[in-house]
mmCIF file of C-alpha atoms in Angstrom:
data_model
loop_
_atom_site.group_PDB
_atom_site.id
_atom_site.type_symbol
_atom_site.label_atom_id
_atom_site.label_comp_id
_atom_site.label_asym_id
_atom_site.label_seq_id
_atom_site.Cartn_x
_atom_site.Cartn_y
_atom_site.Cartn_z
ATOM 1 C CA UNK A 1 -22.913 36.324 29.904
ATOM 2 C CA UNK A 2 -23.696 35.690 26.334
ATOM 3 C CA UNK A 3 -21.246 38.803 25.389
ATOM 4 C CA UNK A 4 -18.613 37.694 27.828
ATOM 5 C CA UNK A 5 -18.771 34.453 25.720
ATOM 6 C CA UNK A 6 -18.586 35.529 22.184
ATOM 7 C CA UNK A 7 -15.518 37.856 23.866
ATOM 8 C CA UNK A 8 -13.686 34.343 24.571
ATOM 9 C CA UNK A 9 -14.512 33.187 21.174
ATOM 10 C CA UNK A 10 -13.261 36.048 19.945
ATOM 11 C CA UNK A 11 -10.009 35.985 21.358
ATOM 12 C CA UNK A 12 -9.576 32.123 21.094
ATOM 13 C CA UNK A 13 -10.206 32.348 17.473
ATOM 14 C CA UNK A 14 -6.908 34.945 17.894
ATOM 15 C CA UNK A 15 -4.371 33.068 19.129
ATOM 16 C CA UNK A 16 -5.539 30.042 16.808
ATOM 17 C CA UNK A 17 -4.179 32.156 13.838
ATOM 18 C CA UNK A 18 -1.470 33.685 15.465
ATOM 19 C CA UNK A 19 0.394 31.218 14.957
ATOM 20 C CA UNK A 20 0.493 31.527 10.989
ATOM 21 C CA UNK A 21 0.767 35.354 11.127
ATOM 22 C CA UNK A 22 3.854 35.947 12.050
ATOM 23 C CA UNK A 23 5.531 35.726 8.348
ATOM 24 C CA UNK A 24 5.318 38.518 6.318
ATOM 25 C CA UNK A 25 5.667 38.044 2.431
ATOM 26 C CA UNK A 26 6.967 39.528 -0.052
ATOM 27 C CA UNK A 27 4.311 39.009 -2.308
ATOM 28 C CA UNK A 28 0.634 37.925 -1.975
ATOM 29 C CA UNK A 29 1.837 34.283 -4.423
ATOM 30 C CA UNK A 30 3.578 33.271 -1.991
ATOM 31 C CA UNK A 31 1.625 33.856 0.947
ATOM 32 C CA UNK A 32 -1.216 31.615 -1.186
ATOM 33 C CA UNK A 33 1.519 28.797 -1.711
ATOM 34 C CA UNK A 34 2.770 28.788 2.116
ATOM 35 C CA UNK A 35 -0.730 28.728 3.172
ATOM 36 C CA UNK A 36 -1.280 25.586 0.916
ATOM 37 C CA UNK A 37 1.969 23.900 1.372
ATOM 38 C CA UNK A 38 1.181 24.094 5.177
ATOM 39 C CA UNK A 39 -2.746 23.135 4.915
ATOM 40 C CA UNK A 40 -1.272 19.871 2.528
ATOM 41 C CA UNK A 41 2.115 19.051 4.451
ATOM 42 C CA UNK A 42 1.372 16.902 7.958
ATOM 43 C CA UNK A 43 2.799 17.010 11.208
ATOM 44 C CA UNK A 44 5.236 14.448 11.980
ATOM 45 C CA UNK A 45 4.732 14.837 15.333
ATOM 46 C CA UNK A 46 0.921 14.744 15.616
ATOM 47 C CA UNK A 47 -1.179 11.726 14.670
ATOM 48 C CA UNK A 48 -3.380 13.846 12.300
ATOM 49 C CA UNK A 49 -3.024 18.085 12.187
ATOM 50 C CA UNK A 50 -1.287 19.738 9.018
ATOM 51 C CA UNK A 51 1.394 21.927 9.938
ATOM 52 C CA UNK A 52 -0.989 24.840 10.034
ATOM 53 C CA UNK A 53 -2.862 23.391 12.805
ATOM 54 C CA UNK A 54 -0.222 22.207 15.224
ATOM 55 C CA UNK A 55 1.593 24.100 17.122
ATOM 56 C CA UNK A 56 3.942 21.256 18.034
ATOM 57 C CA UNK A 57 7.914 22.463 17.901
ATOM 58 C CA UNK A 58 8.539 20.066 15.095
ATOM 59 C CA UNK A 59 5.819 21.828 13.074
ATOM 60 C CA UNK A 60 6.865 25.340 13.549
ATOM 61 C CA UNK A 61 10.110 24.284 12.449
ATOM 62 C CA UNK A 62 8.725 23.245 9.048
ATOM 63 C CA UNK A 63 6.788 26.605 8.785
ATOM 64 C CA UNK A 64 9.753 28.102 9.411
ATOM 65 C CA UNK A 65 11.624 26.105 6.899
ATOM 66 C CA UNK A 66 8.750 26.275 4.128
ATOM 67 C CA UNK A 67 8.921 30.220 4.258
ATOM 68 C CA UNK A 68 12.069 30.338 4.054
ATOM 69 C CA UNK A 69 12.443 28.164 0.868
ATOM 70 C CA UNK A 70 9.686 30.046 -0.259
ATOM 71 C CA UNK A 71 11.931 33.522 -0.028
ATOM 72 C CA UNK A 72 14.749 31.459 -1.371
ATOM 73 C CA UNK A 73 12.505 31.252 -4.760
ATOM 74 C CA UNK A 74 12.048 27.446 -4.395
ATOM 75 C CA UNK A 75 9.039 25.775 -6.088
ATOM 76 C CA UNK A 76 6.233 23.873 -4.350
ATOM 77 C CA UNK A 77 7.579 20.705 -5.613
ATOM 78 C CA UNK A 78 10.673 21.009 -4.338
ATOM 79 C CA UNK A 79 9.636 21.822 -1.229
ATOM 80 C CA UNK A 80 7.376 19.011 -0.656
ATOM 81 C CA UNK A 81 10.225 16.426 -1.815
ATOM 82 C CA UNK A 82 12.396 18.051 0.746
ATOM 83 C CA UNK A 83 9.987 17.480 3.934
ATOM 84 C CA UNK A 84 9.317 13.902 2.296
ATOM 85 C CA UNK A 85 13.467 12.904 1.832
ATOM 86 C CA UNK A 86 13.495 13.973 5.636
ATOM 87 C CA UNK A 87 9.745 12.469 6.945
ATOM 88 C CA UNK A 88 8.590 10.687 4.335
ATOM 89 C CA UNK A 89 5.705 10.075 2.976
ATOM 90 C CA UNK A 90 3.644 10.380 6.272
ATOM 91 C CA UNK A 91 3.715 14.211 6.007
ATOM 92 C CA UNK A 92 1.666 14.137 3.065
ATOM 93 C CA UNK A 93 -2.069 14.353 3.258
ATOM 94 C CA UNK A 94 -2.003 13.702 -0.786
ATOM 95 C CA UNK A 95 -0.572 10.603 -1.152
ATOM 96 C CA UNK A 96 1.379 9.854 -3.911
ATOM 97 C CA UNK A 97 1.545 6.323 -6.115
ATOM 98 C CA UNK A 98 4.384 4.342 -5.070
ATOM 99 C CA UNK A 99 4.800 0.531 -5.180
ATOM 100 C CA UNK A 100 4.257 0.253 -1.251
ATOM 101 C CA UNK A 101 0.941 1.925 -1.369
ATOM 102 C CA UNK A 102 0.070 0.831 -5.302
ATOM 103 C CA UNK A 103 -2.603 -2.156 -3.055
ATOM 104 C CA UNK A 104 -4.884 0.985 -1.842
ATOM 105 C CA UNK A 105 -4.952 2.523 -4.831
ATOM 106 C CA UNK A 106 -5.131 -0.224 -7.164
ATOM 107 C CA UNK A 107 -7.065 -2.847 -4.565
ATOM 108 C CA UNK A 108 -10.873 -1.662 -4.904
ATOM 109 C CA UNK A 109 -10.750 -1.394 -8.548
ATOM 110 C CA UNK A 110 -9.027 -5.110 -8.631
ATOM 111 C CA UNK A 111 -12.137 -6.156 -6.157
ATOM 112 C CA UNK A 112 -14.894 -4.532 -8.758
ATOM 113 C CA UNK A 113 -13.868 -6.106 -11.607
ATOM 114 C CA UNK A 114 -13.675 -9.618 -9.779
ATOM 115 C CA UNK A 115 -16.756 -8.932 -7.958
ATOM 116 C CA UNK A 116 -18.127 -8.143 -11.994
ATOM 117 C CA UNK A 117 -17.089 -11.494 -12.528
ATOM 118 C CA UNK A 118 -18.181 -13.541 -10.095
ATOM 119 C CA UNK A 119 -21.560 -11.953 -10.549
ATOM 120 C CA UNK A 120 -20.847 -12.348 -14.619
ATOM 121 C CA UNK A 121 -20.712 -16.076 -13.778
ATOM 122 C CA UNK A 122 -23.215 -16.872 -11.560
ATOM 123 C CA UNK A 123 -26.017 -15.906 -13.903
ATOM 124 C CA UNK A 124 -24.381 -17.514 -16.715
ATOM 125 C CA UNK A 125 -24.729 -20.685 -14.396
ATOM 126 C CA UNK A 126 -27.979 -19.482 -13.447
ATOM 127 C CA UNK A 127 -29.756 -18.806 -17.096
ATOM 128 C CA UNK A 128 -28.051 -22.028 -18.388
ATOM 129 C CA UNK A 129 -29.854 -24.223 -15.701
ATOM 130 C CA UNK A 130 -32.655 -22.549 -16.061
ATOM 131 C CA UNK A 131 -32.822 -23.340 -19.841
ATOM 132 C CA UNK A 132 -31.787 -27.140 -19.356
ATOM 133 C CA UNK A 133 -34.325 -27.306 -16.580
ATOM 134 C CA UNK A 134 -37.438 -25.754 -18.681
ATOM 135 C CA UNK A 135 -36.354 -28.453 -21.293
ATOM 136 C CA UNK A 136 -36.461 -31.290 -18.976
ATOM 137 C CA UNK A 137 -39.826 -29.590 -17.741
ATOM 138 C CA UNK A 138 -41.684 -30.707 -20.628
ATOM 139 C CA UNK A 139 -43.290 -33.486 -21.346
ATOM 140 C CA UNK A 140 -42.787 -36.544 -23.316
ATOM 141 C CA UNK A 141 -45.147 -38.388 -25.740
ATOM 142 C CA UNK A 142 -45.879 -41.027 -22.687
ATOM 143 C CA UNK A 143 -46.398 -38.022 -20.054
ATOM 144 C CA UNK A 144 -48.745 -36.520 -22.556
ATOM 145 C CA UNK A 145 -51.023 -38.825 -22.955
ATOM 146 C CA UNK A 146 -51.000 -39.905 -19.096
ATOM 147 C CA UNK A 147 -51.734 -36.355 -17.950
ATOM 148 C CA UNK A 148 -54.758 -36.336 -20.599
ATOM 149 C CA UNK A 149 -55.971 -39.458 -19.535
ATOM 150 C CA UNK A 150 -56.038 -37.664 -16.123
ATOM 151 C CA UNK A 151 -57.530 -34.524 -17.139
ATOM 152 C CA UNK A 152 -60.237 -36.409 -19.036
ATOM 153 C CA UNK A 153 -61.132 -38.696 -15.908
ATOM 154 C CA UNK A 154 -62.065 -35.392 -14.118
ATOM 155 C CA UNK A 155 -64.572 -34.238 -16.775
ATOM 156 C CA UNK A 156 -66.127 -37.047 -16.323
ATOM 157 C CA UNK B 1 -17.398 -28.067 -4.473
ATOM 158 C CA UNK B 2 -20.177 -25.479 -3.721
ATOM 159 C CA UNK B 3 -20.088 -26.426 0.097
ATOM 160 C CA UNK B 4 -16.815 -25.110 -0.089
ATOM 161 C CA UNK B 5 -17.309 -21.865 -1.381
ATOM 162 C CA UNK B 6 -19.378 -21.396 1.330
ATOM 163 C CA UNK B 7 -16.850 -21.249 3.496
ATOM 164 C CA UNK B 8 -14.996 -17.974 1.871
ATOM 165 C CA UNK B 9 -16.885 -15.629 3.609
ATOM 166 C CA UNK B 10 -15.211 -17.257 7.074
ATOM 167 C CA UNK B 11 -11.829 -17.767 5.518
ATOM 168 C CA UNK B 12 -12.450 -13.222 4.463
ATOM 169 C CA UNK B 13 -13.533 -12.800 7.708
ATOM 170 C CA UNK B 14 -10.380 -14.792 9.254
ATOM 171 C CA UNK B 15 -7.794 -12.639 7.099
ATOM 172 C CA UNK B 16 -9.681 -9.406 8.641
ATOM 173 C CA UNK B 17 -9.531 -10.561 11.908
ATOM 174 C CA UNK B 18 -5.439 -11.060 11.281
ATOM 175 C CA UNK B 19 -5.067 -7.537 10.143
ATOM 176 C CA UNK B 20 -7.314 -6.232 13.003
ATOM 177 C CA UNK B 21 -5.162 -7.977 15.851
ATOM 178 C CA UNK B 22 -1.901 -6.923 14.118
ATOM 179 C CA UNK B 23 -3.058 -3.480 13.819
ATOM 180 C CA UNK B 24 -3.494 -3.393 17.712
ATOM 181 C CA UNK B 25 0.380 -3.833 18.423
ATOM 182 C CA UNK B 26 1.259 -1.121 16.049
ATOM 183 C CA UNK B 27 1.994 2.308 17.524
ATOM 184 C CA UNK B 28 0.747 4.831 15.283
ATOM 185 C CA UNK B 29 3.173 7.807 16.592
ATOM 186 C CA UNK B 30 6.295 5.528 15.340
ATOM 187 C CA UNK B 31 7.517 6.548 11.709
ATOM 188 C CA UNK B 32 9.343 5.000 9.810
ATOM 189 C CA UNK B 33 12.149 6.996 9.049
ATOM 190 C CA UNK B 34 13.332 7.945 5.654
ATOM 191 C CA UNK B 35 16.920 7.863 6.052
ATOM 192 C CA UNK B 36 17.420 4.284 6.526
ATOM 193 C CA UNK B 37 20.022 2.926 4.795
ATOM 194 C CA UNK B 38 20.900 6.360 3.199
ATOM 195 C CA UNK B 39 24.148 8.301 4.868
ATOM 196 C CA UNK B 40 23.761 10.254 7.860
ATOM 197 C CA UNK B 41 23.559 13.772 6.333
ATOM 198 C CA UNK B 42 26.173 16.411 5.909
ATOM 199 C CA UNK B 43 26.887 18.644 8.893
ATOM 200 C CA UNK B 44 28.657 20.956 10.427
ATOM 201 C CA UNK B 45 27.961 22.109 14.007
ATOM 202 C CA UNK B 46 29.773 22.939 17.279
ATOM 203 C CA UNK B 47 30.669 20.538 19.616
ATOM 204 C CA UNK B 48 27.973 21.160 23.148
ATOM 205 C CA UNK B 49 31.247 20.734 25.599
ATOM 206 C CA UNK B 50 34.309 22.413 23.299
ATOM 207 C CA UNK B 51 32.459 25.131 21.637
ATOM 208 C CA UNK B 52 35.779 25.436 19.596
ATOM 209 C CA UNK B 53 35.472 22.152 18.188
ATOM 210 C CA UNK B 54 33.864 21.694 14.713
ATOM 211 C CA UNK B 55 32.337 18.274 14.016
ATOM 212 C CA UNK B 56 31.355 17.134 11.044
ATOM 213 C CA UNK B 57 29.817 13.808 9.234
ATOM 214 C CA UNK B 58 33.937 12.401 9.082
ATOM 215 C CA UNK B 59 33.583 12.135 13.007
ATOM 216 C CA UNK B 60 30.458 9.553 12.652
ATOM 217 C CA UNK B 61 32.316 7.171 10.551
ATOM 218 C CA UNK B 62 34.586 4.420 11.166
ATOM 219 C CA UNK B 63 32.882 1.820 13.397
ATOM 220 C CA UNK B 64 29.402 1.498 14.031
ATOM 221 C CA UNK B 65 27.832 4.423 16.590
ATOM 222 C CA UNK B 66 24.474 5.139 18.623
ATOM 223 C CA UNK B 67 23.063 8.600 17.466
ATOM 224 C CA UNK B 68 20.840 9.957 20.570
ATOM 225 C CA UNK B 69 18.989 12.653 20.384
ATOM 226 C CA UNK B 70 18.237 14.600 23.487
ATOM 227 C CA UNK B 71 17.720 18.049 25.378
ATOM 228 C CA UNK B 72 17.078 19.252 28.736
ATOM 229 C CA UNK B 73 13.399 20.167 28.136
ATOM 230 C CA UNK B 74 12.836 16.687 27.202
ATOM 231 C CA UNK B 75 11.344 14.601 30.184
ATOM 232 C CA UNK B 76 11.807 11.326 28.464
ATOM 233 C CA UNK B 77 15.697 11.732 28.486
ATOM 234 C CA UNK B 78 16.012 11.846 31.420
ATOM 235 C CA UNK B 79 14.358 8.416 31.744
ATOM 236 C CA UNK B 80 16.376 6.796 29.141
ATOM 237 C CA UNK B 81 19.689 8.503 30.418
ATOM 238 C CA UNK B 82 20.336 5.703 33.278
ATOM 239 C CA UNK B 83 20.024 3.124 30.252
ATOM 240 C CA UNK B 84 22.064 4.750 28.119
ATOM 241 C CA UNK B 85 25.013 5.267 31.020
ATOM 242 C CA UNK B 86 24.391 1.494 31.027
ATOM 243 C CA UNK B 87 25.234 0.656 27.832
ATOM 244 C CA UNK B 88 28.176 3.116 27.516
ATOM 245 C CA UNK B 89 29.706 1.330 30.427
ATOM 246 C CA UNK B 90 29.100 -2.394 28.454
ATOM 247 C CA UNK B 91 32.152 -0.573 25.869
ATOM 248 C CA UNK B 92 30.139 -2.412 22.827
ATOM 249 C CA UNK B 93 29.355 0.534 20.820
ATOM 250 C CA UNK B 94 30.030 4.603 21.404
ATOM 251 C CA UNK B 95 26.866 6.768 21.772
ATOM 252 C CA UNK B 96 26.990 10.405 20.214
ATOM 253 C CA UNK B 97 24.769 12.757 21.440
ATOM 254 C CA UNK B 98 22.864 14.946 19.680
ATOM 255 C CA UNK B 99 21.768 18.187 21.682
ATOM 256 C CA UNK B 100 18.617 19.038 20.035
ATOM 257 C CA UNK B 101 17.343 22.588 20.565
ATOM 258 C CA UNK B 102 18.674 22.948 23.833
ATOM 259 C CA UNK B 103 20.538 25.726 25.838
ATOM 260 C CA UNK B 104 24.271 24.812 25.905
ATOM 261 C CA UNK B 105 24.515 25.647 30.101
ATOM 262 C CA UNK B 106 21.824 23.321 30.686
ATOM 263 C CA UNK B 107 22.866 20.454 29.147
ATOM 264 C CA UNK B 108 26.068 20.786 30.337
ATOM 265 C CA UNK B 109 24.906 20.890 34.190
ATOM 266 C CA UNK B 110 22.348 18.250 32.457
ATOM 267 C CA UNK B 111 25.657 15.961 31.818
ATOM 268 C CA UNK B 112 27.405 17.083 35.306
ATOM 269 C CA UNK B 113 24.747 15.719 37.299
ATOM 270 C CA UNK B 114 23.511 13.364 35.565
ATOM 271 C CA UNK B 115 26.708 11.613 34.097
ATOM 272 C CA UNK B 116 27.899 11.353 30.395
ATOM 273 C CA UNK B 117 27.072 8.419 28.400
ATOM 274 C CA UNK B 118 28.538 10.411 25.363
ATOM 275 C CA UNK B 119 31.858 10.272 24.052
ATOM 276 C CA UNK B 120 30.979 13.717 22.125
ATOM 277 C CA UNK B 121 27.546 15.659 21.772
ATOM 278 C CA UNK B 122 26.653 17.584 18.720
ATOM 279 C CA UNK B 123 25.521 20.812 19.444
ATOM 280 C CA UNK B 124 22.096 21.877 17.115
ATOM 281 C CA UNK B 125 20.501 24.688 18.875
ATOM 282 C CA UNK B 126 19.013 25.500 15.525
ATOM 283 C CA UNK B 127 17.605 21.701 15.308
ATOM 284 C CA UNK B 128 18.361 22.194 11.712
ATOM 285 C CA UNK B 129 20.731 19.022 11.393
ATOM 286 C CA UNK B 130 17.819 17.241 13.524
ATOM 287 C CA UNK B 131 16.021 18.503 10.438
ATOM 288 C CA UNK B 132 17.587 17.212 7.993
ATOM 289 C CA UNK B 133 17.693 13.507 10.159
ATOM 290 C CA UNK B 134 13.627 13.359 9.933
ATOM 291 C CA UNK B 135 13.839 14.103 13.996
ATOM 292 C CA UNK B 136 10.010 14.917 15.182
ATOM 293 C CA UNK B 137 10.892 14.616 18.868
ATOM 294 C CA UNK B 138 13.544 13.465 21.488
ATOM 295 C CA UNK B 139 14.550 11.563 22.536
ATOM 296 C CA UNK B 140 15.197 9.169 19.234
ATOM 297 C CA UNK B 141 18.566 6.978 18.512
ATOM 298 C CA UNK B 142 19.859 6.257 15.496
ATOM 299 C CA UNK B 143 22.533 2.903 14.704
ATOM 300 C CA UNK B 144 24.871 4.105 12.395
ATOM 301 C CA UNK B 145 27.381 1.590 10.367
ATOM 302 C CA UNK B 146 31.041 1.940 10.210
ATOM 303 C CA UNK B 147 30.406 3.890 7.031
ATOM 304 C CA UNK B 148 28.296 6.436 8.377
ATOM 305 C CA UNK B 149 24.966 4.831 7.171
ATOM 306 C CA UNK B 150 21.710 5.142 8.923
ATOM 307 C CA UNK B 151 20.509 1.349 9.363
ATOM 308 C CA UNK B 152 17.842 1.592 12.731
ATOM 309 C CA UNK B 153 16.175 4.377 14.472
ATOM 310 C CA UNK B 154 14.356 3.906 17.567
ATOM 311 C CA UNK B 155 11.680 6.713 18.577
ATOM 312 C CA UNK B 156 10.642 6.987 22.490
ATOM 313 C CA UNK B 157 12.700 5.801 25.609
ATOM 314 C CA UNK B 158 15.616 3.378 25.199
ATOM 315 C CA UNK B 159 15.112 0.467 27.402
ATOM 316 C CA UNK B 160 16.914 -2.691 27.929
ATOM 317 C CA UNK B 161 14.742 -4.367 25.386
ATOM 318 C CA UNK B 162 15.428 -1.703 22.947
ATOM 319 C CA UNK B 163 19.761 -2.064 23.450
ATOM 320 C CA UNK B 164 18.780 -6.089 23.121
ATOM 321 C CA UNK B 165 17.505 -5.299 19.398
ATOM 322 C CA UNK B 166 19.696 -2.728 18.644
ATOM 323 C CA UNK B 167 22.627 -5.713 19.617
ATOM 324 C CA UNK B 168 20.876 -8.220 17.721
ATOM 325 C CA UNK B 169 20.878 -6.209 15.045
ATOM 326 C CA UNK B 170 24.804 -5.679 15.266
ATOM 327 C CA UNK B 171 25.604 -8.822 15.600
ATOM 328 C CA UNK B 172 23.675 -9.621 12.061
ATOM 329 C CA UNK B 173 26.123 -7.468 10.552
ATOM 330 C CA UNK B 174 28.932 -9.324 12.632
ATOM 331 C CA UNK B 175 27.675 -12.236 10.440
ATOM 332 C CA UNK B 176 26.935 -10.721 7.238
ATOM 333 C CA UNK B 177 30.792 -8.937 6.792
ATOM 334 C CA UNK B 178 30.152 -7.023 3.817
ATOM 335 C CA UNK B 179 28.094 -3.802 6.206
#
């Protein structure tokens, strides 16, 4: 049992990479690149699989297209502004800055500094009613001698 | 003052609660698509019926078109192609097919049986002009302009609702005269 399982894994972990396989390249750069470019790039088609993963049409078709832009001496960059003119920026897992998407990237820094200074604030507020109330603590002449005059009655 | 800053916390958790129930009507699978109001791009590709016949982006412009996208092995074309039959008989706007990795015998027996909402089909057995149109899967239509330019795309089935947008949005150009 335990061999006829490690068989299936065996062969299952096959025909999960058989997709990719098929290219041959010319040199072993390349074959790095195209196996980046399709680990980075997304499928349109799937809600979240890089085109290595899926074996949707759609992404087999960009494998396809990505080697052969690859053969056709193109540069990564240029490749990854070609899927994104056609799918935008949806196929890419690294997002890039734009002003649609400048909120996410700029948001949690914009909420630290104005959580800073809120917190900034509130012990200012704090420390200066502390001070004014430590001032208003202590006691006048009057007070003075009233709390003596208690203290004394208790020696007695 | 203070008492009302007390309340920010509810008036956060209000704007979250906003987002959240928004975020339930929105299909993740749609895309935006990256074409809109950019031109239709350059092809040029066999016609599905007259093999002969070489179209090209010049037969896309001159009044405003539906671009569909279909193919045989696509099961959701066939349940969109009654409503598109629909709207080619209403005359308001010509629907272009675009045969998207298909087998050019079985669409036509596709269009036989079926009927032909198209006044032409584009014929891209390669899907490399679907491609180039940011097409992840049929069926999808596209509203072209009169110039050619890509202004709507709807993924998924057509449906009466969806030709009741795609109208509204045509008659917004009806009243704007300078698309």
């Amino acid at each position: 049992m335990f061999r006829f399982l490690l068989l299936l894994m065996l062969f299952s972990l096959n025909s999960a990479y058989a997709a990719i396989d098929t290219y041959e390249f010319k040199d072993a750069d390349k074959q790095a690149r195209f196996h980046d470019l399709v680990a980075d790039l997304r499928c349109p088609k799937c809600q979240n699989q890089n085109l290595a993963d899926s074996n949707a049409a759609i992404a087999q078709d960009l494998r396809q297209k990505i080697y052969e832009m690859l053969d056709a001496e193109r540069s990564n960059s240029e490749i990854i502004d070609y899927m994104v003119a056609r799918y935008g920026d949806f196929v890419l897992y690294e997002p890039r800055f734009n002003s649609q998407n400048a909120i996410l990237w700029l948001g949690p820094f914009v909420l630290l500094i104005a959580g800073l200074l809120v917190v900034i604030f509130l012990v200012r507020q704090r420390s200066k009613k502390n001070t004014s109330e430590d001032s208003s603590m202590a006691l006048d002449a009057q007070q003075q001698k009233s709390l003596q005059k208690v203290l004394n009655k208790d020696k007695k | 003052m203070p008492r009302l800053l007390l309340f920010i916390p509810l008036a956060l958790f209000g704007v979250l609660i906003l987002f959240l129930w928004k975020g339930l009507s929105i299909d993740p699978r749609e895309l935006p698509s990256a074409l809109i109001d950019k031109p239709f791009p350059a092809f040029k590709v066999e016609a599905l019926l007259q093999p002969e016949r070489q179209l090209t982006t010049a037969d896309l412009i001159g009044k405003p078109i539906l671009v569909n996208v279909w193919a045989t092995w696509c099961p959701s074309c066939r349940q969109e192609h009654n409503q598109l039959l629909r709207i080619a008989q209403e005359n308001k706007i010509a629907i272009i097919g675009l045969n998207y990795k298909d087998n050019r015998q079985a669409a036509t027996q596709w269009l036989t049986e079926l009927g032909n909402p198209y006044q032409f089909n584009i014929y891209d057995e390669s899907g490399m002009l679907g491609l180039d149109l940011g097409v992840y899967g049929a069926p999808e239509t596209y509203l072209l302009d009169a110039q050619g330019i890509v202004r709507f795309r709807h993924v998924g089935v057509v449906t009466e609702q969806t030709w009741q947008e795609l109208q509204a949005i045509m008659q917004s150009w009806g009243a704007n005269k300078n698309v």
